[in-house]
Coordinates of C-alpha atoms and ligand atoms in Angstrom, one line a residue:
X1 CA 38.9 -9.1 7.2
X2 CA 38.5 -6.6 10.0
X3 CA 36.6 -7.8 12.9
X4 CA 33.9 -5.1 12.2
X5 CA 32.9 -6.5 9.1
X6 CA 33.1 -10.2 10.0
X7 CA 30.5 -9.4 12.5
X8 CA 28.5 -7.3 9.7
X9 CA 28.8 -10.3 7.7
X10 CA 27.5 -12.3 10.2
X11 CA 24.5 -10.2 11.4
X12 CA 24.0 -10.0 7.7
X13 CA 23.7 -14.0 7.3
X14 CA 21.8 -14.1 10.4
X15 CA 19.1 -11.7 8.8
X16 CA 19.5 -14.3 5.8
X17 CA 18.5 -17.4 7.5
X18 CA 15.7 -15.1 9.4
X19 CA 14.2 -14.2 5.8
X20 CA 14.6 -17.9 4.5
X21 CA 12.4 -19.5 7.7
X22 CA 10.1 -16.4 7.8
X23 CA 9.2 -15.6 3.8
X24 CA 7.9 -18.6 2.4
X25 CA 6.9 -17.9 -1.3
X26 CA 3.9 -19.4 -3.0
X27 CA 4.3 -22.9 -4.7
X28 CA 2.0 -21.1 -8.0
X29 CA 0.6 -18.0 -8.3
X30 CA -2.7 -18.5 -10.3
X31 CA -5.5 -16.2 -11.3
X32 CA -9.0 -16.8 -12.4
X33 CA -9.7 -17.9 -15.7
X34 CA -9.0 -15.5 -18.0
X35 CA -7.0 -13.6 -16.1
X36 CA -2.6 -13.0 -16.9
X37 CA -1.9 -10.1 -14.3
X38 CA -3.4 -8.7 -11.3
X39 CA -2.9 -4.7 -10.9
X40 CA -3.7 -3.2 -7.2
X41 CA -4.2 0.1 -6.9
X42 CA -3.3 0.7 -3.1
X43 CA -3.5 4.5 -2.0
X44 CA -2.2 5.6 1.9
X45 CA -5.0 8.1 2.9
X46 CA -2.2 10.0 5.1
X47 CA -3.6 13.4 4.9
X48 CA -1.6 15.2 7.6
X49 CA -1.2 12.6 10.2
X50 CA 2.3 11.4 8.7
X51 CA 3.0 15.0 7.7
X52 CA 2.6 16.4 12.1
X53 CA 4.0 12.7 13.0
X54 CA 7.7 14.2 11.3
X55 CA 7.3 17.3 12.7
X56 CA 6.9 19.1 9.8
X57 CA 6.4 23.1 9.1
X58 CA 2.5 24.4 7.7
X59 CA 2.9 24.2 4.0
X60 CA 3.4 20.5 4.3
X61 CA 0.6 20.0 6.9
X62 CA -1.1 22.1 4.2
X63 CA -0.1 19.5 1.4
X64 CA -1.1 16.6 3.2
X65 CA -4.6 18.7 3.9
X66 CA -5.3 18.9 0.0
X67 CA -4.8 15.0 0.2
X68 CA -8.4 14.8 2.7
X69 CA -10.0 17.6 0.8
X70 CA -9.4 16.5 -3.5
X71 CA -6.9 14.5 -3.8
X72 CA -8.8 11.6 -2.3
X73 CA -12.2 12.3 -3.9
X74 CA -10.6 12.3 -7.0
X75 CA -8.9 9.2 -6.7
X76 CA -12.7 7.6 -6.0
X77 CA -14.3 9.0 -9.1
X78 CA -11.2 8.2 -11.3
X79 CA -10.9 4.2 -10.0
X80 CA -14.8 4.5 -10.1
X81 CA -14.4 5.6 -13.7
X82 CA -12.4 2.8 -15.0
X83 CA -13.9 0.0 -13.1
X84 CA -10.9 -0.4 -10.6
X85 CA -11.2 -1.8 -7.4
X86 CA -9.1 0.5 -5.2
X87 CA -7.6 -0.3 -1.6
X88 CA -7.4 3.2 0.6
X89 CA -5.1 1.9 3.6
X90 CA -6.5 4.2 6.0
X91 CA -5.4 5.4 9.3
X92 CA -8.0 5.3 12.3
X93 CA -7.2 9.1 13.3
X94 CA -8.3 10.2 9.4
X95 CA -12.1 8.5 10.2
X96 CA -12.3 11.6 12.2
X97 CA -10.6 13.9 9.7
X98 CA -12.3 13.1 6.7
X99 CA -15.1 10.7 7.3
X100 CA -17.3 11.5 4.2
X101 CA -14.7 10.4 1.9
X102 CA -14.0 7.1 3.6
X103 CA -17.7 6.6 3.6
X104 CA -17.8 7.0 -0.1
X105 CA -14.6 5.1 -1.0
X106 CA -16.3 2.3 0.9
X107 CA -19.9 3.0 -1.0
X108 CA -18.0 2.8 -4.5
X109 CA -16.6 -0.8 -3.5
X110 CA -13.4 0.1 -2.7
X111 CA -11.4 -1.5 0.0
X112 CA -10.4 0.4 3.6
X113 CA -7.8 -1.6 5.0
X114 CA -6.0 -0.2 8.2
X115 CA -2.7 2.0 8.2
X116 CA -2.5 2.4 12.0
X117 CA -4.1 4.7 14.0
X118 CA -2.1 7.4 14.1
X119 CA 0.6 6.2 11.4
X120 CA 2.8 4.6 14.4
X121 CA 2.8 1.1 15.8
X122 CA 3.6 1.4 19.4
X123 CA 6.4 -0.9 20.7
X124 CA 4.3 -1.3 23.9
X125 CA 2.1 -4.6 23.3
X126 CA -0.5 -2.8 25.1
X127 CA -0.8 -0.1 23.2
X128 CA -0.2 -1.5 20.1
X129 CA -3.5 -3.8 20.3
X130 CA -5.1 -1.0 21.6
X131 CA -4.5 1.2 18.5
X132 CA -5.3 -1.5 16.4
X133 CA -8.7 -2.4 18.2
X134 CA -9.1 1.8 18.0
X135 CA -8.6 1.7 14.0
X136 CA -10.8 -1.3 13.3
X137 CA -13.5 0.3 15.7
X138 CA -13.3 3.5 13.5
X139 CA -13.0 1.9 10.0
X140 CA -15.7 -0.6 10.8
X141 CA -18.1 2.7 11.8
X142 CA -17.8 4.5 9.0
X143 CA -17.8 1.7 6.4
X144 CA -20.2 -1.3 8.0
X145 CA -16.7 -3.8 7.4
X146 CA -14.4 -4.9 9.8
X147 CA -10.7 -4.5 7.9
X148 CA -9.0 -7.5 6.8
X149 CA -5.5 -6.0 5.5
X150 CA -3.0 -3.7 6.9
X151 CA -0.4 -2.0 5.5
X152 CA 1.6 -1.5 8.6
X153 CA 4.7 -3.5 10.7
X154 CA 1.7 -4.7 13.6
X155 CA 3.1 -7.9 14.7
X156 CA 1.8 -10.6 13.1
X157 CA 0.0 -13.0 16.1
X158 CA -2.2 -9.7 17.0
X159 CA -3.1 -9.4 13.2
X160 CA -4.1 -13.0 13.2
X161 CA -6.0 -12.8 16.2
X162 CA -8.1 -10.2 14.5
X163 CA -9.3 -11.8 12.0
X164 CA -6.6 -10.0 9.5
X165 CA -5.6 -11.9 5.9
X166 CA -3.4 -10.0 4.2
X167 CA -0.5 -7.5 4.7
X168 CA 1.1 -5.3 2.0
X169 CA 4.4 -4.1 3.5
X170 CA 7.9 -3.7 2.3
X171 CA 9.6 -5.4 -0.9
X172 CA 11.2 -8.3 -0.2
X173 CA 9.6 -10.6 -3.0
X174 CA 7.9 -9.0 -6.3
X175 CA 5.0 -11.8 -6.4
X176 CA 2.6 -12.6 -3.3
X177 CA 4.0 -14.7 -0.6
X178 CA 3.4 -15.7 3.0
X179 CA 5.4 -13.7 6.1
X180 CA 5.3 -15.5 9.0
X181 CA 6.3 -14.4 12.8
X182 CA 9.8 -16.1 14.6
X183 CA 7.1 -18.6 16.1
X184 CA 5.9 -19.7 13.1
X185 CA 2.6 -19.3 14.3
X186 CA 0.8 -16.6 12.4
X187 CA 1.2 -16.5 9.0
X188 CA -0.3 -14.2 6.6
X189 CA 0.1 -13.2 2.6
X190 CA 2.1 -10.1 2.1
X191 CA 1.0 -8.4 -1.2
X192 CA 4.4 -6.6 -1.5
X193 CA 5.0 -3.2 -3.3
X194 CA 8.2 -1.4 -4.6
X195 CA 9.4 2.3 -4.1
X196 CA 9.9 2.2 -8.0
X197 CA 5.9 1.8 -8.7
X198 CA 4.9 4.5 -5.4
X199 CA 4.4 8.1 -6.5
X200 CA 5.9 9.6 -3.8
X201 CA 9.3 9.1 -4.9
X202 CA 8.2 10.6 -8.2
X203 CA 6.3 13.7 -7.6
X204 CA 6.7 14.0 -3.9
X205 CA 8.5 17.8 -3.1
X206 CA 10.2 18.2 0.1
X207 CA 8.9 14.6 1.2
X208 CA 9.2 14.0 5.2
X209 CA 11.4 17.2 5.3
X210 CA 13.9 15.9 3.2
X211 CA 17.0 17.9 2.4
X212 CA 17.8 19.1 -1.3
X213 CA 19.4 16.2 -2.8
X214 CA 15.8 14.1 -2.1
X215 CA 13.5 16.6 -4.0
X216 CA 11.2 14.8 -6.9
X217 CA 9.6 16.5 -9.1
X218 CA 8.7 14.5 -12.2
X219 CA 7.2 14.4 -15.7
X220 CA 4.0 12.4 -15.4
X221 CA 5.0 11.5 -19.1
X222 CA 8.1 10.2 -17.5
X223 CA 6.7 8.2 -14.9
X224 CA 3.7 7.0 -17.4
X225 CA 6.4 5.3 -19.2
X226 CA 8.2 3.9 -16.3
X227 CA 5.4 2.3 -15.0
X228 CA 4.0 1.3 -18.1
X229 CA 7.2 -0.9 -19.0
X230 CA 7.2 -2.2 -15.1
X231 CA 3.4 -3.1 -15.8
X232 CA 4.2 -4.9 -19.7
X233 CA 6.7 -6.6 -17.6
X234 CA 5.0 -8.1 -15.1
X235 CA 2.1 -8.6 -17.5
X236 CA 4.4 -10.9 -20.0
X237 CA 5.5 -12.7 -17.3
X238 CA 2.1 -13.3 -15.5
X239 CA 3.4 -11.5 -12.6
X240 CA 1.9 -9.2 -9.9
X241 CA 1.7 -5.2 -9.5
X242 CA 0.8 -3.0 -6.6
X243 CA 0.8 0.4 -7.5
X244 CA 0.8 2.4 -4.3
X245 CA -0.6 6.2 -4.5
X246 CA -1.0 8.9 -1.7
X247 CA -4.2 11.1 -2.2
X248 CA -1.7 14.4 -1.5
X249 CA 0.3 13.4 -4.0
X250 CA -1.5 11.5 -7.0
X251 CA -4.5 13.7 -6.6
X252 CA -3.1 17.0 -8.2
X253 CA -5.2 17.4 -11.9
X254 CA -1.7 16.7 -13.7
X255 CA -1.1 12.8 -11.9
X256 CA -4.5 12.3 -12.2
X257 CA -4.6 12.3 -15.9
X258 CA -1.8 10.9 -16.1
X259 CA -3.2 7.8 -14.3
X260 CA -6.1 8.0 -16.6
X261 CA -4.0 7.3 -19.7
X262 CA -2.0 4.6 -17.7
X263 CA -5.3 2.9 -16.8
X264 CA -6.6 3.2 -20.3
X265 CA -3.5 1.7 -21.4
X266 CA -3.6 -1.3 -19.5
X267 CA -7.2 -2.1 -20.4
X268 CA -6.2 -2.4 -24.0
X269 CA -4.6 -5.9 -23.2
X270 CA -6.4 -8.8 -22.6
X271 CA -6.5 -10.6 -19.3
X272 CA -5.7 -7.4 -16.9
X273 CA -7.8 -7.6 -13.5
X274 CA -8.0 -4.5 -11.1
X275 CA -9.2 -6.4 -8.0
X276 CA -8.8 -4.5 -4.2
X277 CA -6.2 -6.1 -2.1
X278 CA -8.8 -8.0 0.3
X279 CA -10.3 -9.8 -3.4
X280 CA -7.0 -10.9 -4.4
X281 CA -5.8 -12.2 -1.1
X282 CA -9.0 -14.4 -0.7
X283 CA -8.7 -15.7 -4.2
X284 CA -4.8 -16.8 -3.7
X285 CA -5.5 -18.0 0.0
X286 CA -8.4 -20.4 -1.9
X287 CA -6.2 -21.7 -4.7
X288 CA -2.3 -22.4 -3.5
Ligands
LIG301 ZN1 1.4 6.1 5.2

């Protein structure tokens, strides 16, 4: 072997023992009574922060801008309309954008969790507890509830010191399990999702600026069908599913009833639970 890949191999087996000593997965993954599968619908109110953080020309500031202005509102009345507890990961910055639809997201019992301030962590530790204590401030205006999730790479002891639960970042595992910093000492449950299940790398054109070869435009029928055999799946297996949405994507009338049929679908079995992200992390932190 070349020296450059012996060291690859061994950065690699580093990263290994890192994942074994850090991801700790969950003795048993039990639901209520009742219940086989738990289904979170998690949705990244991005709007146009992410969109101007990339640098990116008008029409996709524009895109990201439908997102604050429909797409999100009809997200709310379709979860609303099926009973679904949503989770809207929520950037501070977008409490200032679009504050009546976080308002009412909160008002139909949906979950805000935080998704940074501005859709960054900072590397400075300064900064990065300050956007933190920035975003909670805002969410916690607008909805009367401090957050208890994230869906963001905020180092773990600062999460832990405020009062966080839950993260639901990256897919390392495809059932809950614990992450925990190098320490050891702050631990919380990852609810991990999977680009496979996320609709932006379904129906998301010219995503982040990409070049040709990374344009998606999908059937909905297509991507009903997909996610309907990743959900029986799961659902035969008593697994987990965290199907994560972006109000600028999923909100066009097309997505939306296509998530309708999906949603329908699922309700036709027996045992299928729609709780937010905040309901189902309390429920496995009480019983493992
Ligand atoms: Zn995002």
């Amino acid at each position: 072997m070349d020296n450059a890949l012996t060291q690859e191999i061994a950065e690699i087996s580093v990263a290994v023992k890192d994942y074994a000593a850090h991801h700790q997965r969950l003795e048993r993954l039990t639901y209520p009574p009742g219940i086989r599968l738990a289904v979170n619908f998690t949705a990244d109110f991005d709007a146009m922060l992410l969109r101007r953080l990339m640098n990116e020309p008008p029409m996709q500031l524009a895109k990201g801008e439908f997102g604050g202005r429909v797409g999100i509102w009809r997200l709310i009345e379709l979860f609303d309309s099926h009973g679904v507890k949503a989770t809207i990961f929520t950037p501070g910055r977008i409490c200032e954008l679009y504050p009546r639809a976080v308002q009412a997201a909160a008002r139909s019992g949906h979950e805000i969790a935080d998704h940074m301030w501005e859709h960054r962590v900072p590397k400075e530790p300064d900064m990065e507890r300050d956007h933190l204590h920035k975003t909670i401030a805002a969410l916690e205006r607008l909805t009367g509830k401090r957050p208890v999730g994230t869906r963001s790479n905020h180092s773990l002891p600062l999460l832990r010191d405020e009062g966080f639960i839950y993260v639901s970042e990256g897919s390392a595992d495809h059932l809950p399990y614990y992450v925990s910093d190098p320490t050891g000492s702050a631990r919380l449950l990852n609810l991990p999702f999977h680009f496979a299940i996320d609709d932006a790398m379904f129906f998301s054109f010219a995503w982040m600026g990409s070049g040709n070869a990374a344009q998606r435009i999908t059937d909905p029928d297509r991507v009903e069908e997909l996610w309907w055999d990743a959900f029986l799946h799961q659902y035969r297996q008593g697994g987990y599913l965290n199907i994560c949405l972006h109000p600028f994507v999923s909100g066009r009338a097309l997505r939306i009833a296509m998530l309708d049929r999906l949603i329908a679908r699922m309700k036709t079995l027996p045992g299928v639970w729609f709780p937010s992200c905040e309901e189902l992390a309390r429920h496995v932190l009480q019983t493992v």
